[in-house]
Tab-separated table of C-alpha atoms in Angstrom:
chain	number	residue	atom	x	y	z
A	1	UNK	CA	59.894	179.827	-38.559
A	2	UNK	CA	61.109	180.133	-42.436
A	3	UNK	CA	59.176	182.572	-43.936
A	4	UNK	CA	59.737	180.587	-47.368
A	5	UNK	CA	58.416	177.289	-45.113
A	6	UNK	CA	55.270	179.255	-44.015
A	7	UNK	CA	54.353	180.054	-47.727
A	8	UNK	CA	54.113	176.701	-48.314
A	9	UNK	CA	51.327	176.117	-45.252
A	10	UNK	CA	47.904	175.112	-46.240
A	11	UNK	CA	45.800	178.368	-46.187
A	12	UNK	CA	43.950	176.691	-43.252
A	13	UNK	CA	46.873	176.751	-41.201
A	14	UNK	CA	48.348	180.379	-42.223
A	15	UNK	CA	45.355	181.997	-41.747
A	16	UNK	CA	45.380	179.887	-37.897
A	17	UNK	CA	48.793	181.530	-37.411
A	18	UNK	CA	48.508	184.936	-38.487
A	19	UNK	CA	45.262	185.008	-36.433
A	20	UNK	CA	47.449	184.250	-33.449
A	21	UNK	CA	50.370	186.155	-34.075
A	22	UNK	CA	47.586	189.730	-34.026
A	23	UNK	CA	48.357	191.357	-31.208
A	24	UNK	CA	45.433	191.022	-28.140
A	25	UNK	CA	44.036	188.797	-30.300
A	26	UNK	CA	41.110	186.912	-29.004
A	27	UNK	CA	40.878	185.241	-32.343
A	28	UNK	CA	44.190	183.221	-30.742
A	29	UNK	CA	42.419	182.118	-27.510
A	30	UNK	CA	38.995	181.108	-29.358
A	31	UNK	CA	40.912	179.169	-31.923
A	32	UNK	CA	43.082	177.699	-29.288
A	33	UNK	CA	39.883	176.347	-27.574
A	34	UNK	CA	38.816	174.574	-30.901
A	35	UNK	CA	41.615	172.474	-30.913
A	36	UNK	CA	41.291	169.139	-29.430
A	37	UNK	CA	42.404	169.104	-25.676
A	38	UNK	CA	43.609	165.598	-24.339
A	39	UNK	CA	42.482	163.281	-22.020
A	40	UNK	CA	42.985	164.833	-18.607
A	41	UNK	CA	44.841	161.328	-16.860
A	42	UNK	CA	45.448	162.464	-13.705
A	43	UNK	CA	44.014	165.339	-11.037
A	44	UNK	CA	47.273	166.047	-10.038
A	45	UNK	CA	48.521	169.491	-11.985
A	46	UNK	CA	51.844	168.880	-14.300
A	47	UNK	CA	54.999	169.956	-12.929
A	48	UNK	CA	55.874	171.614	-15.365
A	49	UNK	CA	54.139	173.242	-18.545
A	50	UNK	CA	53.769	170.295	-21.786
A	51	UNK	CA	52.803	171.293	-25.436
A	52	UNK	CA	49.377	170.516	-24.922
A	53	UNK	CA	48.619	172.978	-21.977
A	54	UNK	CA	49.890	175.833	-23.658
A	55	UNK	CA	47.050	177.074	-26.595
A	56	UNK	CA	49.806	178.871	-28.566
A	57	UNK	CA	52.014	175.681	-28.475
A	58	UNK	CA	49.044	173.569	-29.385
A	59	UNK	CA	48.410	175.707	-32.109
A	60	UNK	CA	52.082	175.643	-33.712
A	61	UNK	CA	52.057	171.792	-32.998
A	62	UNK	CA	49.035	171.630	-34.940
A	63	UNK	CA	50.725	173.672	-37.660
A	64	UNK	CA	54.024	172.082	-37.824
A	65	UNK	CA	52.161	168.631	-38.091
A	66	UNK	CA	50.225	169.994	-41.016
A	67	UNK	CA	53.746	171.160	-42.230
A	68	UNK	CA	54.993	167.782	-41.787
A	69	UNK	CA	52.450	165.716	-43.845
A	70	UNK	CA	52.979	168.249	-46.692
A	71	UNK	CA	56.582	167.747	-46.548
A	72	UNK	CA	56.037	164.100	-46.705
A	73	UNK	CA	53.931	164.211	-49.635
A	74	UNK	CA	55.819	164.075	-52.970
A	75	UNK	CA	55.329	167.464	-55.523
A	76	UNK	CA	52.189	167.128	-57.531
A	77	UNK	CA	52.880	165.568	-61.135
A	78	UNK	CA	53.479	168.805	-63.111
A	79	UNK	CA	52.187	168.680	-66.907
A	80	UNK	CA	54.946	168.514	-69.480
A	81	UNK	CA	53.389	171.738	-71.086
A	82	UNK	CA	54.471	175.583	-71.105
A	83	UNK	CA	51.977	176.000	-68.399
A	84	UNK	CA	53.627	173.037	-66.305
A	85	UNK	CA	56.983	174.185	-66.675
A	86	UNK	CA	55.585	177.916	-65.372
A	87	UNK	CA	54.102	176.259	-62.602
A	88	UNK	CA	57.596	174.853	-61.365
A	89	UNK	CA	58.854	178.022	-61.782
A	90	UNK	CA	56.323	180.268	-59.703
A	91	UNK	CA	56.781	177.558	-57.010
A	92	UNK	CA	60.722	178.651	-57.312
A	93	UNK	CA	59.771	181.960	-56.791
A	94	UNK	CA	57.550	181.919	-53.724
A	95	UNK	CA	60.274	178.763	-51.897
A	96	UNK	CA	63.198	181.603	-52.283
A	97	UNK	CA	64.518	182.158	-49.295
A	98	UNK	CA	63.674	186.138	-47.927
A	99	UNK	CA	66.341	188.779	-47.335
A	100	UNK	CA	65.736	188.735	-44.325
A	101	UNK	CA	66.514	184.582	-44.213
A	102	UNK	CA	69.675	185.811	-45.937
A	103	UNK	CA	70.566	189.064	-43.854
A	104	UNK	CA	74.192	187.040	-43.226
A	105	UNK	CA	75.551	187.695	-46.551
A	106	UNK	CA	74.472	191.157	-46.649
A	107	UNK	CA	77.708	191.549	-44.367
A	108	UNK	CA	80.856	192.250	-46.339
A	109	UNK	CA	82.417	189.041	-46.917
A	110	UNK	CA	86.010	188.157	-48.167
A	111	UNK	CA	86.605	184.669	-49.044
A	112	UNK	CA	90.183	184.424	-47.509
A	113	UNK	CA	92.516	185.773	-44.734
A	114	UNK	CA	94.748	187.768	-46.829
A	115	UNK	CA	92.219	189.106	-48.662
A	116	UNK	CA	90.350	190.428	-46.345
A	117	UNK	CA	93.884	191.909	-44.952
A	118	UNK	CA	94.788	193.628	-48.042
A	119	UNK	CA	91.429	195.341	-48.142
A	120	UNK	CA	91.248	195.961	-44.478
A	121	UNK	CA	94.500	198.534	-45.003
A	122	UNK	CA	93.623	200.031	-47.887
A	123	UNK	CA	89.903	200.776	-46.463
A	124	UNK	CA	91.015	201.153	-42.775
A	125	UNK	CA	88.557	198.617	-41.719
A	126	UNK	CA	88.809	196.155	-38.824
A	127	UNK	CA	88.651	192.711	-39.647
A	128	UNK	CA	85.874	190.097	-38.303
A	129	UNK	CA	87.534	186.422	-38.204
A	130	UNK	CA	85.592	183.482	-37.689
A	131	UNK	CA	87.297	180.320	-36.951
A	132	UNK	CA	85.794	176.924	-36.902
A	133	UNK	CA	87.201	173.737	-36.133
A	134	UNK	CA	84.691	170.487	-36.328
A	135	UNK	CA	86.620	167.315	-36.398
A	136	UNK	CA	83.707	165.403	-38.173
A	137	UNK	CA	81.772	166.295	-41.154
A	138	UNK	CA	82.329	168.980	-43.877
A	139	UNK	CA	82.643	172.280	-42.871
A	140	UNK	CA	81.588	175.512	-44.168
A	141	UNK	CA	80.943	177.909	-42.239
A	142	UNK	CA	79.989	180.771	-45.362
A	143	UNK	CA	77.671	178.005	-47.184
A	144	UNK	CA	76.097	177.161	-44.161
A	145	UNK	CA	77.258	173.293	-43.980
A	146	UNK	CA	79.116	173.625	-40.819
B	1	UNK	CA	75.836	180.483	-34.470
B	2	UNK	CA	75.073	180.936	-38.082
B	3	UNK	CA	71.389	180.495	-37.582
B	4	UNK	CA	70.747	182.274	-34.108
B	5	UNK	CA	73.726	184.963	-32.733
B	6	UNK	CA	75.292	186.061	-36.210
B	7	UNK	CA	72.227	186.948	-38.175
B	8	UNK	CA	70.829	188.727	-34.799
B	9	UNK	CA	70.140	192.157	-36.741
B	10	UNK	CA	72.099	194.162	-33.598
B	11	UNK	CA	74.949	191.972	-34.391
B	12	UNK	CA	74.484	192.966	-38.274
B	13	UNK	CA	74.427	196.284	-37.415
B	14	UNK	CA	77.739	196.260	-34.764
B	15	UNK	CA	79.458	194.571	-37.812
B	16	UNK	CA	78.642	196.753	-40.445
B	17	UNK	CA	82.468	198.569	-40.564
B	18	UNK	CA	83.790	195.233	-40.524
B	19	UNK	CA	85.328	192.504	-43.430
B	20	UNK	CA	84.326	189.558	-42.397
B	21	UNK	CA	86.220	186.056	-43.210
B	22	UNK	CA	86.020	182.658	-42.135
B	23	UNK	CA	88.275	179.673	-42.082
B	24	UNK	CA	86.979	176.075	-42.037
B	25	UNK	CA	88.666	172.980	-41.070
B	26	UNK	CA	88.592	169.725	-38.737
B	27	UNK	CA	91.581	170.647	-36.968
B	28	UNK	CA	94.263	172.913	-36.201
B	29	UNK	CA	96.792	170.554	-38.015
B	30	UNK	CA	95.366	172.012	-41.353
B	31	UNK	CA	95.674	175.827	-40.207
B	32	UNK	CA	97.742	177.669	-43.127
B	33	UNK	CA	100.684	179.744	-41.394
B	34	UNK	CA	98.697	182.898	-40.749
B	35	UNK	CA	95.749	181.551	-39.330
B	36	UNK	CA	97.646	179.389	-37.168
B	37	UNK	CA	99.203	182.837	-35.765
B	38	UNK	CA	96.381	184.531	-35.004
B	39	UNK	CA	94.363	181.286	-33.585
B	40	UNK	CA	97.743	181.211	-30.959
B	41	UNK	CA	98.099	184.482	-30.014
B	42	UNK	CA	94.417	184.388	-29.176
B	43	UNK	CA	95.098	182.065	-26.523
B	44	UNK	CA	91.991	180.930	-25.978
B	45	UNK	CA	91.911	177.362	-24.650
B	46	UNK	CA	89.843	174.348	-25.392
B	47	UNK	CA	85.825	174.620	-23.409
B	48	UNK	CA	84.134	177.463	-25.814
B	49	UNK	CA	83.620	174.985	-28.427
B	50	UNK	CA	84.701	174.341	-32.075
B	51	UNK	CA	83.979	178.285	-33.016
B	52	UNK	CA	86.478	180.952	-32.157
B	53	UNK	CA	85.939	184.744	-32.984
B	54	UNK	CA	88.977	187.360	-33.513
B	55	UNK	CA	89.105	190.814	-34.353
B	56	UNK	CA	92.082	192.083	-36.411
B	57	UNK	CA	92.142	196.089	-36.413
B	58	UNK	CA	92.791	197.155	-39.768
B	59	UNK	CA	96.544	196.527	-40.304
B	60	UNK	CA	95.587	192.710	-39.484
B	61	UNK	CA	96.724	192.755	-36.185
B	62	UNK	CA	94.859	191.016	-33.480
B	63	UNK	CA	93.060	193.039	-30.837
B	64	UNK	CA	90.695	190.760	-29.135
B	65	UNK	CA	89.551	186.685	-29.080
B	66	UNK	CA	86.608	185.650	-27.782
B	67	UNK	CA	84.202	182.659	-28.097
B	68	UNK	CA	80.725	183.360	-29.935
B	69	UNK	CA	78.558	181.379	-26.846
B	70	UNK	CA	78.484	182.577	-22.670
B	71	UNK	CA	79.569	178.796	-21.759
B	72	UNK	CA	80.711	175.938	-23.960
B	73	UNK	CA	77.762	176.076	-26.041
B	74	UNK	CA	74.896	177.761	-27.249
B	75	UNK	CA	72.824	176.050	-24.159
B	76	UNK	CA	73.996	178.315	-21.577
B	77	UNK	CA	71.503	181.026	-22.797
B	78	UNK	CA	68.819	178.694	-23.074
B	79	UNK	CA	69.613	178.826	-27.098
B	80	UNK	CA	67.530	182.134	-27.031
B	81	UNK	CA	68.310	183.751	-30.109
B	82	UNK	CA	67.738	187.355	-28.568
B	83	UNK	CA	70.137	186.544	-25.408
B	84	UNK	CA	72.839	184.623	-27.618
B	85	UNK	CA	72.731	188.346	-30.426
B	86	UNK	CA	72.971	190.733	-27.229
B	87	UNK	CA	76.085	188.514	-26.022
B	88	UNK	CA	77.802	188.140	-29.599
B	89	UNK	CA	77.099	192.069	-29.881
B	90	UNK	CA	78.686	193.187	-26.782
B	91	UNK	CA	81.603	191.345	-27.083
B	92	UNK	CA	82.076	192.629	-30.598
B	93	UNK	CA	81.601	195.976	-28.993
B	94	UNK	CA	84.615	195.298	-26.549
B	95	UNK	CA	86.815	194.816	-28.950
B	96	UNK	CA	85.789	198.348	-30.852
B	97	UNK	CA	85.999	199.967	-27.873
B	98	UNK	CA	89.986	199.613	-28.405
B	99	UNK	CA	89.415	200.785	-32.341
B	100	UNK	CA	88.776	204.029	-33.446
B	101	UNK	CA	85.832	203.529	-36.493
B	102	UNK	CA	84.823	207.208	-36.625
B	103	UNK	CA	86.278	207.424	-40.320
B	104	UNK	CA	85.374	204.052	-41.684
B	105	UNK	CA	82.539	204.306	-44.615
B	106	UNK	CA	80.599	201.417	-44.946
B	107	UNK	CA	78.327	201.001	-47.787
B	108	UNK	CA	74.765	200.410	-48.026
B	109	UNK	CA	73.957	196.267	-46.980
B	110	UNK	CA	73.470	194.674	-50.196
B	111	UNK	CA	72.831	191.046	-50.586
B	112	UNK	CA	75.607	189.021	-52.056
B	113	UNK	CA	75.611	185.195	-51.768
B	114	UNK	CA	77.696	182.266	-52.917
B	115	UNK	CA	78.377	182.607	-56.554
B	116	UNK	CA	79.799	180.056	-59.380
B	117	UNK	CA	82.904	181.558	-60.759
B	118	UNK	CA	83.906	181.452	-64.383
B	119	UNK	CA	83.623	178.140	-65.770
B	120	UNK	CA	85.224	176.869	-69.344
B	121	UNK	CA	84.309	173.116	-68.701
B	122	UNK	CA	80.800	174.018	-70.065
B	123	UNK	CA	79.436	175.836	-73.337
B	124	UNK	CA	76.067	174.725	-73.674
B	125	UNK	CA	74.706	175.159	-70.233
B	126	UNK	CA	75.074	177.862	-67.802
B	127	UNK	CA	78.530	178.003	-65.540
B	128	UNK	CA	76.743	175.994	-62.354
B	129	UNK	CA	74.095	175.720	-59.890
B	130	UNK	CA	73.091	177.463	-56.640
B	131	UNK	CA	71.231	175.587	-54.123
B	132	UNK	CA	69.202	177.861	-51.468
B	133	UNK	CA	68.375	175.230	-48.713
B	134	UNK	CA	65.508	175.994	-46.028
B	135	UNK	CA	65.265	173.822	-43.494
B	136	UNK	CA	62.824	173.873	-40.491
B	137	UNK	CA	63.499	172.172	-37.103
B	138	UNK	CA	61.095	172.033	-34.463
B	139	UNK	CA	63.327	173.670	-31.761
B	140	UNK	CA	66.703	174.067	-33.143
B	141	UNK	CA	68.118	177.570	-33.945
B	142	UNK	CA	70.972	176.523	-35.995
B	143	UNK	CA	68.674	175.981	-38.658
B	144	UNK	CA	67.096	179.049	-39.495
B	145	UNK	CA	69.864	180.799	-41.238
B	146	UNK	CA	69.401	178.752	-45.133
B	147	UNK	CA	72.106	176.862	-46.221
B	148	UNK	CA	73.684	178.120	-49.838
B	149	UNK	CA	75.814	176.279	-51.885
B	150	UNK	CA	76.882	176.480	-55.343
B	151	UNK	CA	78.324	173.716	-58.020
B	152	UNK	CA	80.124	174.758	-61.129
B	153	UNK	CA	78.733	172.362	-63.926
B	154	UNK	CA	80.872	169.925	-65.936
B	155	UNK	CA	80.487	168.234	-69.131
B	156	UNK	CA	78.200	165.370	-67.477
B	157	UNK	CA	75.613	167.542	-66.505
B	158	UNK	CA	75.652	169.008	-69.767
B	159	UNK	CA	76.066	166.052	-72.226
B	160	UNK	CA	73.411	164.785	-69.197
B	161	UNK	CA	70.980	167.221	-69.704
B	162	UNK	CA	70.768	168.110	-73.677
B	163	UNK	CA	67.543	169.351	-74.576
B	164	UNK	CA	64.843	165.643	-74.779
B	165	UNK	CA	63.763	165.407	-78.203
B	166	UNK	CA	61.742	162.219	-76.454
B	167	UNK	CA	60.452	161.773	-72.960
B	168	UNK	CA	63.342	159.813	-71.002
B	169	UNK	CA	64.532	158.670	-67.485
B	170	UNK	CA	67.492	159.710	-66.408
B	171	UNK	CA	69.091	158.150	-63.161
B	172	UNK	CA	69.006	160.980	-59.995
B	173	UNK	CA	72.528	159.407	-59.413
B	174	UNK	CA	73.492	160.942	-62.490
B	175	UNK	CA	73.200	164.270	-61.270
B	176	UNK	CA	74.600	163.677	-57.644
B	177	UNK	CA	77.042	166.326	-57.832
B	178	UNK	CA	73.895	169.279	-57.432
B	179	UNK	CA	72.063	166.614	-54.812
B	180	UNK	CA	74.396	165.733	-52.613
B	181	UNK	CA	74.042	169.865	-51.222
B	182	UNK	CA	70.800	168.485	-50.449
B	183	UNK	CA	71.525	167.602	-46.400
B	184	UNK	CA	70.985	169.585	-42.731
B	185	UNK	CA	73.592	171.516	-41.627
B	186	UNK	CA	75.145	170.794	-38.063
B	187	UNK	CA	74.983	166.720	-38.266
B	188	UNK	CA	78.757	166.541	-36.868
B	189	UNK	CA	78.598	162.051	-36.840
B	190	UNK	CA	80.957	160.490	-39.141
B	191	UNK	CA	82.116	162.132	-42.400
B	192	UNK	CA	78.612	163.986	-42.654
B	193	UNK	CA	77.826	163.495	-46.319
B	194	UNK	CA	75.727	161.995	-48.295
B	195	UNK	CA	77.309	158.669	-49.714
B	196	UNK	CA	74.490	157.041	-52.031
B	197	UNK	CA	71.644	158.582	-54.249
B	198	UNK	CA	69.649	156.726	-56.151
B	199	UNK	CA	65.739	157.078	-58.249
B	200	UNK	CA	64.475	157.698	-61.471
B	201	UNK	CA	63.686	161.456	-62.964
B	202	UNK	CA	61.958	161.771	-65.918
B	203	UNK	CA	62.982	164.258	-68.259
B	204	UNK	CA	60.325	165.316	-70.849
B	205	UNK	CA	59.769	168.150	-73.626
B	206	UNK	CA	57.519	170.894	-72.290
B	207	UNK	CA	56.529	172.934	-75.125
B	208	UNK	CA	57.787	176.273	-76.583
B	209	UNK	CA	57.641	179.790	-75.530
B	210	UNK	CA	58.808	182.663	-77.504
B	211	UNK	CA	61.883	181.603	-78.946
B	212	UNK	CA	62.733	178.968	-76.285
B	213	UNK	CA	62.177	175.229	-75.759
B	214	UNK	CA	61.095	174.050	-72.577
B	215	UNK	CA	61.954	170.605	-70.287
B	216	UNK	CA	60.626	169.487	-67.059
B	217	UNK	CA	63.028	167.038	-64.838
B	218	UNK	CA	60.651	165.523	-61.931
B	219	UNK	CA	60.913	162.667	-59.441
B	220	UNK	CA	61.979	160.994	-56.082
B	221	UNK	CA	64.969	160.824	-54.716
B	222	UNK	CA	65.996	158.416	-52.504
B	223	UNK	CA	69.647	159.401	-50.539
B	224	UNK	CA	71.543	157.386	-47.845
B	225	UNK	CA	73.954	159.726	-45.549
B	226	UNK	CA	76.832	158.708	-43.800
B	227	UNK	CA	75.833	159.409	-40.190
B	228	UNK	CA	76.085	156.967	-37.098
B	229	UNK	CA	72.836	155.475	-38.664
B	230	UNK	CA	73.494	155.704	-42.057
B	231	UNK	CA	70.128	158.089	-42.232
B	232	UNK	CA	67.622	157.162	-45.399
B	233	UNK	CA	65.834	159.917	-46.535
B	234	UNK	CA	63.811	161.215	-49.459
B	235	UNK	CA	62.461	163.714	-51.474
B	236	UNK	CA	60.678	165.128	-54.486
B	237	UNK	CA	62.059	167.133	-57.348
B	238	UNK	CA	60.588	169.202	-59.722
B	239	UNK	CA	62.805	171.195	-62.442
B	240	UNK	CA	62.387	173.669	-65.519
B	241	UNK	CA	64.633	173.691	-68.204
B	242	UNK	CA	65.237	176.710	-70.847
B	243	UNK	CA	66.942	176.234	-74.054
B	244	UNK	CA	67.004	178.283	-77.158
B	245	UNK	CA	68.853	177.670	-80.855
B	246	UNK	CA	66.332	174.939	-81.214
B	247	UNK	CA	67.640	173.021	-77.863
B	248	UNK	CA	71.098	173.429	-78.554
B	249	UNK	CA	71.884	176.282	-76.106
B	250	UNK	CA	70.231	175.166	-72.394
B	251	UNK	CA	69.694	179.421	-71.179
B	252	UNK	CA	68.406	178.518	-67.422
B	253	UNK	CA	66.628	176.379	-65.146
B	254	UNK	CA	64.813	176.711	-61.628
B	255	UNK	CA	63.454	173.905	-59.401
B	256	UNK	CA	62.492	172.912	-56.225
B	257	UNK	CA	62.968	170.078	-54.203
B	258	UNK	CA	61.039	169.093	-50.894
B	259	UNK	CA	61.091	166.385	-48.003
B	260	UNK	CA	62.011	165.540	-44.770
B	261	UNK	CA	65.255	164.519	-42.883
B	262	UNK	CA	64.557	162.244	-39.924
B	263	UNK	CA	66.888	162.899	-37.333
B	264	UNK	CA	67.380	160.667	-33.706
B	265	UNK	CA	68.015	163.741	-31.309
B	266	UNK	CA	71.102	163.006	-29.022
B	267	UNK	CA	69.140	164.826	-26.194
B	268	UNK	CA	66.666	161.854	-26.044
B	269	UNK	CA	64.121	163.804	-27.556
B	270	UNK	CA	63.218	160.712	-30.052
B	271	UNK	CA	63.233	161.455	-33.727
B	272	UNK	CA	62.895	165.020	-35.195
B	273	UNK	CA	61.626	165.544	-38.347
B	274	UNK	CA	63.395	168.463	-40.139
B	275	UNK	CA	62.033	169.787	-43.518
B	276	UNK	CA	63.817	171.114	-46.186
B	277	UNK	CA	63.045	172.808	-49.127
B	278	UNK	CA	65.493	173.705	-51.238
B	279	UNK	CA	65.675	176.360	-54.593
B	280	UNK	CA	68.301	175.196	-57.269
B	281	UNK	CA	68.969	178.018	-59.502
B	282	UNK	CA	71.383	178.640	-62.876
B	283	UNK	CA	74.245	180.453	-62.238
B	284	UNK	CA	75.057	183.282	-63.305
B	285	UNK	CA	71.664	184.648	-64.257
């Protein structure tokens, strides 16, 4: 899960999560029994395992659909005053993606072939080459839009 | 393979001695001369997919091709990011194995993403725009790496976005060239971009701090994208401006933008809802 994503959770829900994530946590299980179970249809066991059977799955459905209806909602009406205009920007700050989101372009990146040849010789260093070929769409695979 | 294998830290650490490089295009008809020369001598076929690997030791020479996934695709290890690193890693590691790296120095990781180059179209604004995208898919991988993309500015943004002696609504179409970044990676249906945006932003004086002026660009934004369904989306925005020299000189601006992409899943798992937040920044700082 995006650790920039989480930050914007309602506290309800990140405390919920980071209460489940504690190791040996009963915290996980008693929370897990809170949530609402559904209607048991049938005496016959599932064949296989569905989101709502599994407490930890309940619990990130529960989160993800708190997630969702924040997403949906538009960004509150910021004030056209210094203070408004802060606002915006501490939001800025706390949506920025981690390092650890980002750990790709910590890797030593050349934007071309040859350049990455030319350096490669004169540093004695082997050369990584990805090559992608998608026949629809724009594709990039360094920005991400691939 | 962006999201799950490559930023696998095991595989960041195996390609620390490494330059990496990629090439990007829809077929092998648009391969310059020396890709096309190392794509064929890797010899690799057609059923690993639309991603092919090489590594070149370092007088550029080819010493092994390989395909980033076990199968055709990232389902034959269940899409488990842990199994899908360990497999990139060791096959990496193969190729080393033929290398000698005992004298290569690699320098400490340092984070350096997409950056807007030198730009004379614009004086009184800064060069361009970065656009950190976050997206969040309820079981997709190939999501979790963020997308980053950067626009250099031109003289619409800037006569566009002058300092607003007077509240005023400016079209979201206007600025299409920053929010048409604004889309989900891996889409692959039709041309894959976004071909309409449309809403209202309005654009109003925020007050003074220190020696600079301040503007605030918010509203919905409504985008049509050219995929088999021709998805309709939308999404709110929320932007800071910074100017100084009395509004002459626009210094910075941050903002955010939220909403949600609905997606039909072609597994037949009915329509996903993937959110995206995304941080537009000034360039350079």
């Amino acid at each position: 899960m995006h650790e920039s994503l989480v930050i914007r959770m309602p506290w309800a829900s990140r405390l919920l999560l980071i209460a489940c994530l504690l190791p040996s946590s009963s915290a996980c299980q008693a929370q897990a029994d809170l949530l609402p179970q559904p209607a048991r249809r049938s005496v016959q066991p599932p064949r296989r395992p569905t989101k709502s059977t599994d407490p930890f799955q309940s619990l990130l459905d529960f989160v993800r659909q708190e997630q969702e209806i924040e997403f949906a909602k538009p960004l509150p009406e910021f004030p056209a005053t210094v203070k408004g205009a802060q606002l915006i920007e501490q939001q800025v700050r706390a949506a920025y993606p981690s390092k650890k989101e980002l750990a790709v372009y910590s890797l030593d990146w050349e934007p071309t072939l040859a350049a990455a040849r030319k350096r490669a010789q004169v540093e004695q260093r082997p050369i990584f080459f990805i090559v992608v070929t998608n026949y629809s769409g724009p594709t990039n695979f360094f920005s991400g839009h691939c | 393979m962006r999201g799950s294998s490559l930023s696998h830290p095991a595989v960041l650490e195996t390609l620390r001695p490494f330059i990496v490089v990629s090439w990007n295009g829809t077929s092998t008809r648009e391969m310059p001369e020396d890709i096309w020369e190392i794509y064929r001598a890797g010899n690799l076929g057609d059923r690993g997919g639309a991603i092919r690997l090489f590594v070149l030791n370092p007088q550029g020479e080819l010493v092994r091709a390989f395909f980033p996934f076990a199968g055709p695709s990232p389902a034959t290890l269940g899409f488990d990011r842990q199994r899908m690193g360990l497999f990139l890693k060791q096959e990496i590691e193969k190729a080393t194995a033929q290398l000698d790296l005992s004298g290569v120095k690699t320098a400490e990781p340092k984070l350096r993403l997409p950056e807007v180059g030198p730009n004379s179209k614009v004086t009184q604004m800064p060069a361009g725009v970065r656009i950190l995208l976050s997206l969040e898919h309820p079981f997709a991988s190939s999501f979790r790496v963020p997308v980053v993309e950067t626009v250099a500015n031109s003289a619409a943004e800037e006569e566009l976005l002058h300092y607003p002696q007077q509240p005023k609504t400016i079209a979201a179409n206007s600025l299409k060239r920053w929010l048409e970044q604004i889309y989900p990676p891996a889409m692959m249906e039709r041309s894959g971009r976004i071909v309409e945006i449309s809403g209202d932003l309005n654009f109003r004086p925020a007050g003074s701090e220190k020696n600079e002026q301040l503007a605030i660009l918010q509203g919905t934004v409504h985008f049509t994208f050219d995929d088999a369904r021709q998805t309709r989306y939308q999404g709110s925005l929320a932007m800071t401006f910074r100017y100084t020299d009395e509004g002459q000189q626009m210094e910075s601006f941050r903002g955010l933008y939220r909403g949600i992409f609905p997606k039909w899943d072609k597994q037949g798992k009915g329509l996903v809802k993937i959110l995206m937040q995304g941080v537009l920044e000034s360039r350079p700082d």
